[in-house]
Structures are given as C-alpha cells and as structure tokens.
C-alpha cells in the first residue's frame, strides 16, 4: 500500500512540477516573448534542463507518462466546442477535416522520426558510456 501511495505522490508532484514549468513559461511568454507559445517555451526549458543534466529524468518521467496517458481528457473541451458550431461544420466541415487529417499525419510522422532519432542517440550514448566504463576498469 505504501508503495502505491508513494508512486501516486511521485506522479502528482511531477505533474505539479511540469505545470509549474508551464506557468513560469506562460509568464515569460506573455511578458517577453508573446510570439512564442508558453507550451513550446516550457517544453524547450524542460528539454534543456534534461539535456544539461540539471533536471534528472526520474524527476519528471512518471508525471509525463501520466499526462500522455490521459491526453484524451484534454481534448474533450475542443470536441464539445466543435459540436456547438454545427453551421460551421456544415459549411467548411470537409476542409476542416482535411486539415485535421493532414496535420495529424504530419504530427505522427514527425513524432515517429523524432522518437526514432532519440532512440538511436540514446543507444549511441549508452554504447559510449559502456566503452568508457570498460576502458576505465582496464
């Protein structure tokens, strides 16, 4: 029971950490960089913190996984909004559908490419680390 509670608290604290980063990025975006969305700025900040080693991956892994798993919940308001604008859907529904389909395919393709590149980079970095460790033990 303690293990489950600790896992849930870790996930909650990590989600709060990511929300805090977004909140700070939102402030920076509104004040200094209005052309850059807060989500993009926050994602860049988290990436730079992870890449530099300042933020250990273990501090945000569970929270990020939970957010990704529950992502569908964040799209419910958008779906409800579409249903409210029936006239718009009747007039421009086909064009909107084509844009949604094309953008979805592009996002999926770019995401697949980035994940593949990240995986290959991770494999290379692990291989280099193993070689360094093996050389230091000799």
PDB file of C-alpha atoms in Angstrom, residues 87-103:
ATOM      1  CA  UNK A  87     -23.275  25.675 -39.098  1.00  0.00           C
ATOM      2  CA  UNK A  88     -19.516  25.999 -39.415  1.00  0.00           C
ATOM      3  CA  UNK A  89     -19.185  22.229 -39.739  1.00  0.00           C
ATOM      4  CA  UNK A  90     -21.826  22.108 -42.458  1.00  0.00           C
ATOM      5  CA  UNK A  91     -20.187  24.937 -44.437  1.00  0.00           C
ATOM      6  CA  UNK A  92     -16.498  24.102 -44.020  1.00  0.00           C
ATOM      7  CA  UNK A  93     -16.504  20.636 -42.495  1.00  0.00           C
ATOM      8  CA  UNK A  94     -14.707  18.902 -45.373  1.00  0.00           C
ATOM      9  CA  UNK A  95     -11.882  21.449 -45.443  1.00  0.00           C
ATOM     10  CA  UNK A  96     -11.547  21.306 -41.675  1.00  0.00           C
ATOM     11  CA  UNK A  97     -11.495  17.500 -41.787  1.00  0.00           C
ATOM     12  CA  UNK A  98      -8.760  17.533 -44.450  1.00  0.00           C
ATOM     13  CA  UNK A  99      -6.667  19.958 -42.393  1.00  0.00           C
ATOM     14  CA  UNK A 100      -7.114  17.801 -39.284  1.00  0.00           C
ATOM     15  CA  UNK A 101      -6.191  14.621 -41.140  1.00  0.00           C
ATOM     16  CA  UNK A 102      -3.163  16.166 -42.841  1.00  0.00           C
ATOM     17  CA  UNK A 103      -1.899  17.774 -39.639  1.00  0.00           C
TER      18      UNK A 103
END
